Short mmCIF file of C-alpha atoms and ligand atoms in Angstrom, two decimals:
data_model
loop_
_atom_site.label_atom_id
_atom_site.label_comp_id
_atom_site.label_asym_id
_atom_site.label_seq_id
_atom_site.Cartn_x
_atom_site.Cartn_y
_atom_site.Cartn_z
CA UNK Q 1 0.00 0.00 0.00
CA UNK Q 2 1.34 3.46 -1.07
CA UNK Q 3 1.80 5.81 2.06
CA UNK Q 4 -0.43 8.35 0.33
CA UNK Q 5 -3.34 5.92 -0.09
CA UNK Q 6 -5.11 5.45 3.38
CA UNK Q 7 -6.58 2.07 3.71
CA UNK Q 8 -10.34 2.50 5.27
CA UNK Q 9 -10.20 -0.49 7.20
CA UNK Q 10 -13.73 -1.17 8.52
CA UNK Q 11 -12.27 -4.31 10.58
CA UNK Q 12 -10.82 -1.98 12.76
CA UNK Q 13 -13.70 0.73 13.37
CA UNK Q 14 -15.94 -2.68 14.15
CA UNK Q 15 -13.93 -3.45 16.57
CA UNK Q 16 -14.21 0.01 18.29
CA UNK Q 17 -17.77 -0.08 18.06
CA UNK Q 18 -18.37 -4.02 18.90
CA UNK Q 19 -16.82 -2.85 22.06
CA UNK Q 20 -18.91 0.16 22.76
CA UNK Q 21 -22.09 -2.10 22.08
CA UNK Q 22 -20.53 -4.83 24.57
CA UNK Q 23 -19.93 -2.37 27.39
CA UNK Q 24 -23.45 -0.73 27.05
CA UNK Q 25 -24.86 -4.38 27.19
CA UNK Q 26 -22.98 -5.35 30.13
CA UNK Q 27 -24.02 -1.89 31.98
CA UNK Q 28 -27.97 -3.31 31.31
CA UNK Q 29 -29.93 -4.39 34.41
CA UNK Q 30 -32.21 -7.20 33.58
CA UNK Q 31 -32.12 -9.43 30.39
CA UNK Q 32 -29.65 -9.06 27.82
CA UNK Q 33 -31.28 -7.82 24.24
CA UNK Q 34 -31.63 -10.38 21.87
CA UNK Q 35 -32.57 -10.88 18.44
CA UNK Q 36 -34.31 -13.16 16.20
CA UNK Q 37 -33.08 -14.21 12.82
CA UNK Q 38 -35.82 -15.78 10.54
CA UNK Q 39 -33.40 -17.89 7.39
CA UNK Q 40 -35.60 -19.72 4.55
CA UNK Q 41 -33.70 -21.99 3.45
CA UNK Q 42 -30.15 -23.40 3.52
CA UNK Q 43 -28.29 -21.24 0.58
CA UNK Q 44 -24.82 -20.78 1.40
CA UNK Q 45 -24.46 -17.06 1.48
CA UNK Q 46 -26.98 -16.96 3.80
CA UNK Q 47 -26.19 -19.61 6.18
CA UNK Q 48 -22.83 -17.36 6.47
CA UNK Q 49 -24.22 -14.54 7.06
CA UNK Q 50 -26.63 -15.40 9.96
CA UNK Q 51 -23.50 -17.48 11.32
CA UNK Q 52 -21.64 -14.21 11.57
CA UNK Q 53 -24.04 -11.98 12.64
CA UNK Q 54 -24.57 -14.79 15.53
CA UNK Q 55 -21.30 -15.19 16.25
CA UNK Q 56 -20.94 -10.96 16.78
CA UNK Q 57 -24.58 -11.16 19.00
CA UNK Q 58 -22.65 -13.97 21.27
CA UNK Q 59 -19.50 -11.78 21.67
CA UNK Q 60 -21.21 -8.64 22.92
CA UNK Q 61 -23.69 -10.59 25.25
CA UNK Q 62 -26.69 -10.14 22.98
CA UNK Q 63 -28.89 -13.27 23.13
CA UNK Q 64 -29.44 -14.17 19.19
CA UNK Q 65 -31.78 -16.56 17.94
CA UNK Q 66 -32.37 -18.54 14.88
CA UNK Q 67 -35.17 -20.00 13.61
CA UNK Q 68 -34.78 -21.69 9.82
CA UNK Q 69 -37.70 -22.40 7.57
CA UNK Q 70 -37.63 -25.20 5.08
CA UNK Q 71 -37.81 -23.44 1.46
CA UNK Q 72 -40.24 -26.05 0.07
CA UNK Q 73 -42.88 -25.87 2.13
CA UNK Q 74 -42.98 -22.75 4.12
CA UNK Q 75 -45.32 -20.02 2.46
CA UNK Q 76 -45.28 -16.62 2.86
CA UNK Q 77 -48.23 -16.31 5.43
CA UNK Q 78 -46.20 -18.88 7.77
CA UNK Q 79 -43.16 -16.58 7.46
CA UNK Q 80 -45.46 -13.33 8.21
CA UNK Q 81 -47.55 -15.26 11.25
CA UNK Q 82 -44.20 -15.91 13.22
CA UNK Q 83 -42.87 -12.40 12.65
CA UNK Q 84 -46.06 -10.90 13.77
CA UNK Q 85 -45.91 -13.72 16.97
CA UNK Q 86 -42.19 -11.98 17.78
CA UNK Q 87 -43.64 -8.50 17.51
CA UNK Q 88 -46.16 -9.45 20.59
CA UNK Q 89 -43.14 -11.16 22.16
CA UNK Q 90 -41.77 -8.94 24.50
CA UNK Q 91 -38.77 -11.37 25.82
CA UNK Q 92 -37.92 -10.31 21.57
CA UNK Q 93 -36.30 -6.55 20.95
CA UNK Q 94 -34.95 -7.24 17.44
CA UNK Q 95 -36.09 -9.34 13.76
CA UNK Q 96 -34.13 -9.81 11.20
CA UNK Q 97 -35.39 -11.61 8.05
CA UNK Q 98 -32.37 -12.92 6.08
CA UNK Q 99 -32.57 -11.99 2.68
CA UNK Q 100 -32.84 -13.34 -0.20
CA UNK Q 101 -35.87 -15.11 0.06
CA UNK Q 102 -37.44 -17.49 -1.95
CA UNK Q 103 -39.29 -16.11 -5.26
CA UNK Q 104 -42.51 -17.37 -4.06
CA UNK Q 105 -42.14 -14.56 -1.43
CA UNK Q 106 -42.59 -11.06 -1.29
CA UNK Q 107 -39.88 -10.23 0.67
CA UNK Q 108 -41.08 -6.20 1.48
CA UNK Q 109 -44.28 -7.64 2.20
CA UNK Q 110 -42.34 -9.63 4.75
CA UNK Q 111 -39.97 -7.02 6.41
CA UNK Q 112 -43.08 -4.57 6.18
CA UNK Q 113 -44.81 -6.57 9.08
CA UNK Q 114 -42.17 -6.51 11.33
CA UNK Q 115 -42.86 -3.83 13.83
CA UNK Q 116 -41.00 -0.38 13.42
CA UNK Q 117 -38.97 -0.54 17.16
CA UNK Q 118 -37.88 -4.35 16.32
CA UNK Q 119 -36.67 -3.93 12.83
CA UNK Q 120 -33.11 -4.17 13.27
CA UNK Q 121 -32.35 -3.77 9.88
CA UNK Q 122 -34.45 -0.99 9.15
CA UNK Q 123 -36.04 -1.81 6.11
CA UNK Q 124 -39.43 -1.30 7.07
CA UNK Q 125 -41.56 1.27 5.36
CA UNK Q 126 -41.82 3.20 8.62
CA UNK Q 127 -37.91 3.22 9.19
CA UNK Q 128 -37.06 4.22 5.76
CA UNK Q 129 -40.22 6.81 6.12
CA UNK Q 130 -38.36 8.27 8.49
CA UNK Q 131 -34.98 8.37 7.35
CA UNK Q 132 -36.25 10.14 4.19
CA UNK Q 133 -38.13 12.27 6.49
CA UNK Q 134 -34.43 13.03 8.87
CA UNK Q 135 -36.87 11.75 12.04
CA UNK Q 136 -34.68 9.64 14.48
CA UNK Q 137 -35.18 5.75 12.65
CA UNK Q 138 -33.30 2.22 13.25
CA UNK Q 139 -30.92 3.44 9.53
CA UNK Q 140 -29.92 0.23 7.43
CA UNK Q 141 -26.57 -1.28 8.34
CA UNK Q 142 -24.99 -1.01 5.67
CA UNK Q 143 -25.72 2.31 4.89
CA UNK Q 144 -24.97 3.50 8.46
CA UNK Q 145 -22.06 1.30 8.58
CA UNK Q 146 -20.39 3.33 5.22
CA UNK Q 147 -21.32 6.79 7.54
CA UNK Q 148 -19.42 5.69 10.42
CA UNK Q 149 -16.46 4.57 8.28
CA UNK Q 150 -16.27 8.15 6.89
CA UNK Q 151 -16.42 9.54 10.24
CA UNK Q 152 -13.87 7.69 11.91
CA UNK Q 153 -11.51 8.11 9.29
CA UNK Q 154 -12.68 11.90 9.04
CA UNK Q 155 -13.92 11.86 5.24
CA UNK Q 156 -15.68 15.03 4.60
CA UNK Q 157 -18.78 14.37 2.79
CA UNK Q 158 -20.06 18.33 3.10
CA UNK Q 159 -19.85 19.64 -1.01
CA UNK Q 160 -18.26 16.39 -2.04
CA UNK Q 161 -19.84 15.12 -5.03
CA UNK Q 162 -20.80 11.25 -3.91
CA UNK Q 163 -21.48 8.56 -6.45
CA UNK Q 164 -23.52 4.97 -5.59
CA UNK Q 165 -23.45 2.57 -8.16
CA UNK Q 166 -26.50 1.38 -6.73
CA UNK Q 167 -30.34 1.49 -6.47
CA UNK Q 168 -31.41 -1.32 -3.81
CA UNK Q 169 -33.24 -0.59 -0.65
CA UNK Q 170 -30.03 -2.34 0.94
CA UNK Q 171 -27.37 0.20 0.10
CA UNK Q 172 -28.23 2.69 -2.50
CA UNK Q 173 -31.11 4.53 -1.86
CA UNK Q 174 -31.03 4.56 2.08
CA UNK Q 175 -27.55 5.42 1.85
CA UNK Q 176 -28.22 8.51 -0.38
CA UNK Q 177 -30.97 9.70 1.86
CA UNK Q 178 -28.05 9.86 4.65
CA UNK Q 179 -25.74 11.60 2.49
CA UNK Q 180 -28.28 13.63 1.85
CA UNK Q 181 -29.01 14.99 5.27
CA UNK Q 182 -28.21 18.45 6.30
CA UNK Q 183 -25.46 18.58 8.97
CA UNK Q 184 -22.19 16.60 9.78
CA UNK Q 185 -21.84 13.73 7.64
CA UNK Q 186 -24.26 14.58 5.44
CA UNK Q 187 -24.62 17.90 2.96
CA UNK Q 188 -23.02 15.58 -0.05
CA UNK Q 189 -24.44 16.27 -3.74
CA UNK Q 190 -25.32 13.01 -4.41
CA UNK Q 191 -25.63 11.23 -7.57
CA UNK Q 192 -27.34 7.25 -7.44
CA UNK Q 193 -26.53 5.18 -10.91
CA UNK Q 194 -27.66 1.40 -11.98
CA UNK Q 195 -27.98 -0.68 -14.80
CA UNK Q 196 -29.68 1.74 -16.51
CA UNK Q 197 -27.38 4.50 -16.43
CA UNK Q 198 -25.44 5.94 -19.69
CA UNK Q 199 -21.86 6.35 -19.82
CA UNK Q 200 -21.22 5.15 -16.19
CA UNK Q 201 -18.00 5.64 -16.58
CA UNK Q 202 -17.94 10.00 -16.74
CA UNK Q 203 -20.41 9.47 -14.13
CA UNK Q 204 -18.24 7.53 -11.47
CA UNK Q 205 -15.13 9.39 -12.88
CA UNK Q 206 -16.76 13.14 -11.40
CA UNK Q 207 -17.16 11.19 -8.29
CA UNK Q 208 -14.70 12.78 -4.84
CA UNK Q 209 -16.39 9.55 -2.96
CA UNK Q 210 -17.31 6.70 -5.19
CA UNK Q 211 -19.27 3.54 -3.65
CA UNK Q 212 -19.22 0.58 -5.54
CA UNK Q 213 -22.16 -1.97 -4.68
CA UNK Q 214 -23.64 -3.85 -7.52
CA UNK Q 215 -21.68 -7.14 -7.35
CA UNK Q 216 -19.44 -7.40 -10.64
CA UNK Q 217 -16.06 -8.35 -9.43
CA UNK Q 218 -12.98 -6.41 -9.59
CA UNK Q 219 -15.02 -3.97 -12.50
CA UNK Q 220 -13.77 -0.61 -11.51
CA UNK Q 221 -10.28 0.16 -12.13
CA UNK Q 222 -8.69 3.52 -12.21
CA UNK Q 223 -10.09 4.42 -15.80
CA UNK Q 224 -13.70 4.45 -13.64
CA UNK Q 225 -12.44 6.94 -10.80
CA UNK Q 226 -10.54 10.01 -10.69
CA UNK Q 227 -7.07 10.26 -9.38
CA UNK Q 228 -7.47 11.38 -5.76
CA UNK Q 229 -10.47 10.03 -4.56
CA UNK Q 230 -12.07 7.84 -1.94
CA UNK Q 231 -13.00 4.55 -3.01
CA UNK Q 232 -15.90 2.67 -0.28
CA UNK Q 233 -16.39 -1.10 -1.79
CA UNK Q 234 -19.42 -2.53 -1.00
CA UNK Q 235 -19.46 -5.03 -2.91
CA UNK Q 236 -18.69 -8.98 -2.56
CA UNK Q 237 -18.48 -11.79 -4.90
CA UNK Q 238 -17.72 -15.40 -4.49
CA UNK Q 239 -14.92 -15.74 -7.05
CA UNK Q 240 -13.99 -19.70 -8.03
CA UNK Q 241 -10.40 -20.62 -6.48
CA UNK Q 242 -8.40 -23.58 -6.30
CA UNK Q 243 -8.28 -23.14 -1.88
CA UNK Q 244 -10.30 -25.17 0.69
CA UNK Q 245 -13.10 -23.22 0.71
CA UNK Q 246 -13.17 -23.41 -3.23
CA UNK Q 247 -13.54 -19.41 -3.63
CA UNK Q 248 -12.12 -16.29 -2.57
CA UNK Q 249 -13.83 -13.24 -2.17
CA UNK Q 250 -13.51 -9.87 -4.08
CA UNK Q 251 -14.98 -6.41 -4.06
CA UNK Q 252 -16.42 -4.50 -6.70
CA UNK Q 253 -13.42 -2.59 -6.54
CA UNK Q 254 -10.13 -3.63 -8.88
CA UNK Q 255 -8.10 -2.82 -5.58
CA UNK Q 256 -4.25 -3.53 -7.06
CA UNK Q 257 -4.97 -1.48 -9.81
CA UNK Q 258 -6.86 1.43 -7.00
CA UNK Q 259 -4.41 0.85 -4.69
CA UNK Q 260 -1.56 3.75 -5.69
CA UNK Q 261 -3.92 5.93 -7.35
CA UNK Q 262 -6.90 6.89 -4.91
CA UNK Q 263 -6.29 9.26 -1.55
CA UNK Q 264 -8.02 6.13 0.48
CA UNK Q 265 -10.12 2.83 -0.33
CA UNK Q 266 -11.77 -0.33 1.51
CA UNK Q 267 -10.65 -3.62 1.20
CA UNK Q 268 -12.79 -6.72 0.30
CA UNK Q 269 -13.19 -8.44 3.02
CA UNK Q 270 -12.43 -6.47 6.02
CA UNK Q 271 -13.75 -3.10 4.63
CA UNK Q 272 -18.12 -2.63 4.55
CA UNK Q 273 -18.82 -6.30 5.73
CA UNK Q 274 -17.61 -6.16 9.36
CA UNK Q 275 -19.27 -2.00 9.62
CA UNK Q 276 -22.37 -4.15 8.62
CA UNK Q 277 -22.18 -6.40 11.28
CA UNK Q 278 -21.06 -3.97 14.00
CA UNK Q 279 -23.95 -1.60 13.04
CA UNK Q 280 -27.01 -4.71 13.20
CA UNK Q 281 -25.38 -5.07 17.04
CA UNK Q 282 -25.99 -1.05 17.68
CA UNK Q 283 -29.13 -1.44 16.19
CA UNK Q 284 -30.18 -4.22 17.88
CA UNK Q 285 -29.33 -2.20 21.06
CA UNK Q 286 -31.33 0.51 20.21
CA UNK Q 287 -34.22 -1.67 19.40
CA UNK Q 288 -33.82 -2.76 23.06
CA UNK Q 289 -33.68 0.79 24.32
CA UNK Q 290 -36.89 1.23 21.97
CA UNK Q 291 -38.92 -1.76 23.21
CA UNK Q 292 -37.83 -1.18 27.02
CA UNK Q 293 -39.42 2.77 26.70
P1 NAP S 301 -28.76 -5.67 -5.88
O1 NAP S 301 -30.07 -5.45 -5.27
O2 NAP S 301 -28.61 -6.72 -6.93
O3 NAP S 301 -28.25 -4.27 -6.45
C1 NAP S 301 -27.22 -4.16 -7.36
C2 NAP S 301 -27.23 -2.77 -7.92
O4 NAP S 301 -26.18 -2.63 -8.85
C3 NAP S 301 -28.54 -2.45 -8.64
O5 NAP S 301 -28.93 -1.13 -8.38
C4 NAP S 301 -28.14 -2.62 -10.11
O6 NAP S 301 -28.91 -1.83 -11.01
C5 NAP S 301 -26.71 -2.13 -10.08
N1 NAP S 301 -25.94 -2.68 -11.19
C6 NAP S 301 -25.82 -3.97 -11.56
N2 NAP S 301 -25.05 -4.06 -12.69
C7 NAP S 301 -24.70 -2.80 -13.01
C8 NAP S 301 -23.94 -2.23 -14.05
N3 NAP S 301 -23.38 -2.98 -14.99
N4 NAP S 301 -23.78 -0.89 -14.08
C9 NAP S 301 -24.35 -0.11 -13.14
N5 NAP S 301 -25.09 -0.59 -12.12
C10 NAP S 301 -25.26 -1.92 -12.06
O7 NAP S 301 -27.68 -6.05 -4.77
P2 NAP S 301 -27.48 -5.47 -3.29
O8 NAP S 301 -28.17 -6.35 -2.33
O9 NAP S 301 -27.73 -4.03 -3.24
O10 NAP S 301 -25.91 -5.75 -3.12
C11 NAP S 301 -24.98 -5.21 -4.04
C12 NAP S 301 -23.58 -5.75 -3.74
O11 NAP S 301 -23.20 -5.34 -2.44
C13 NAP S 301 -23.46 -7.27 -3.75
O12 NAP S 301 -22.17 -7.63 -4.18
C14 NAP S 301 -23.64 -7.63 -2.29
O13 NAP S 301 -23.03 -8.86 -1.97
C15 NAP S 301 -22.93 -6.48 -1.65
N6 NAP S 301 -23.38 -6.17 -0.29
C16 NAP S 301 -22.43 -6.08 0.65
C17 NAP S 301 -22.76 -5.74 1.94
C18 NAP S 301 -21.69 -5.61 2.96
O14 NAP S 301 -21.97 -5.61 4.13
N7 NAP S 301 -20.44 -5.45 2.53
C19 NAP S 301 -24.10 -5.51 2.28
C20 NAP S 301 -25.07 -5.57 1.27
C21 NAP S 301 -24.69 -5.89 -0.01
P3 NAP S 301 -30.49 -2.12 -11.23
O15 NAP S 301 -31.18 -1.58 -10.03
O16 NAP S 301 -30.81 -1.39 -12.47
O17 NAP S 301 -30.62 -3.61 -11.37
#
């Protein structure tokens, strides 16, 4: 790594945060918080995920737990019946339905039933309401996760001209209505591109902060992105390797090429993935905070 290219690594703000989030939980009287994760099926990605986010809920003392739904036979009403059961559960502060879900389901249907205070994710139509809205919300992870990066590394986002090459209700759009927000962190002119979009490249090229989320490995290389600027890489892909785990995993991002060029970037893994993580913890705190007042 070039000493004038800072590497944003988001293993090491988790950490910071994880921390924070286990200290508040051990300060709690009473129960610790704890969080349900509903999985259909048993798709690999998934099954990782949940595994992860468990593993993080154990380590800070929140109480996680999982409850998997065979992908045959479970229908969409089933899936909606036990999340409205948790919302009356009050030994429950946080649900988290693991996407993807099958196609049979209607997976905003699904996340929309999940009451505003317990959505740790904050996908719900309330939550997002809200954040449009710049009323206090439960933000996305991911989104908020990207914010917190920035801060702790002090990007200034105030004037800067932000690109997302994304639309989803994951990363794109809540992220932009963050960016978007008047006040520290926010104030960024924001521009949100997709498939769609003509001549991505001039776009991404005008771009002071450029983050990459739609999933094509190692796409962007420095004829995408203007000398200078600060590269957030969302994105992960399960590349085939000859390893024990059969694949390696790579950002969005074509980080050798980045590497000596941008003023700072975020590695694949180690970069968004473990802000994600750290942020569904604080959120699942706050949920607690929420359903306890
Ligand atoms: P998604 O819903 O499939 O969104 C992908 C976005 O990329 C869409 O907006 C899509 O445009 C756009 N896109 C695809 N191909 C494009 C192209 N050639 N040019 C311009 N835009 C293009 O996926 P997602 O759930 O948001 O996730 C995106 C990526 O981020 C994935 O790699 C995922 O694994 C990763 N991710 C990482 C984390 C983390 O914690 N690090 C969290 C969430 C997601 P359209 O809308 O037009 O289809």
């Amino acid at each position: 790594m070039c000493a004038c290219c800072r590497l944003l690594s988001g293993k090491e703000v988790a950490c910071d945060l994880l921390l924070e989030v286990k200290e508040a939980v051990s300060k709690l009287s009473g129960r610790p918080p704890c969080v349900v994760f509903l999985r259909v099926g048993n798709a690999d990605a998934s099954v990782a995920y949940v595994n992860q986010k468990k593993k993080r809920a154990a380590e800070v003392g929140i109480r996680s737990l999982l409850k998997v739904f065979d992908s045959e036979t479970t229908t969409e009403q089933m899936l909606i019946d036990e999340v409205k059961r948790l919302n009356e559960d009050a030994s429950v502060d946080g649900i988290l339905v693991q996407a993807p879900l099958p196609d049979s389901m209607d997976f905003i249907k699904v996340i929309n039933t999940i009451a505003p205070e317990k959505d740790v994710d904050g996908f719900c139509s309330i939550n997002m309401g809200r954040l449009i809205q710049s009323e206090p919300a439960i933000s996305p992870c991911t989104p908020a996760g990207i914010i917190e990066l920035l801060k702790y590394y002090n990007v200034e986002t105030a004037g800067k001209h932000v690109v997302i090459v994304n639309r989803s209700l994951i990363v794109g759009k809540p992220l932009s209505a963050l960016l978007l927000r008047h006040g520290v962190l926010g104030d960024a002119t924001v521009t949100v591109c997709h498939s769609r979009t003509k001549d991505l490249r001039s776009i991404t090229q005008q771009a002071d902060i450029l983050i990459l989320a739609c999933g094509r490995p190692c796409c962007f290389d420095r004829f995408y992105v203007k000398k200078g600027a600060v590269v957030v890489d969302v994105g992960i892909s399960r590349v085939p390797a000859q390893n024990e785990r059969g694949y390696v995993l790579h950002g969005d991002a074509n980080f050798e090429d980045l590497k000596g060029y941008v003023a700072a970037i975020t590695p694949v893994p180690g970069g968004v993935g473990p802000m994600t993580v750290a942020m569904l913890m604080k959120n699942t705190l706050k949920a607690y905070h929420l359903c306890h007042h």
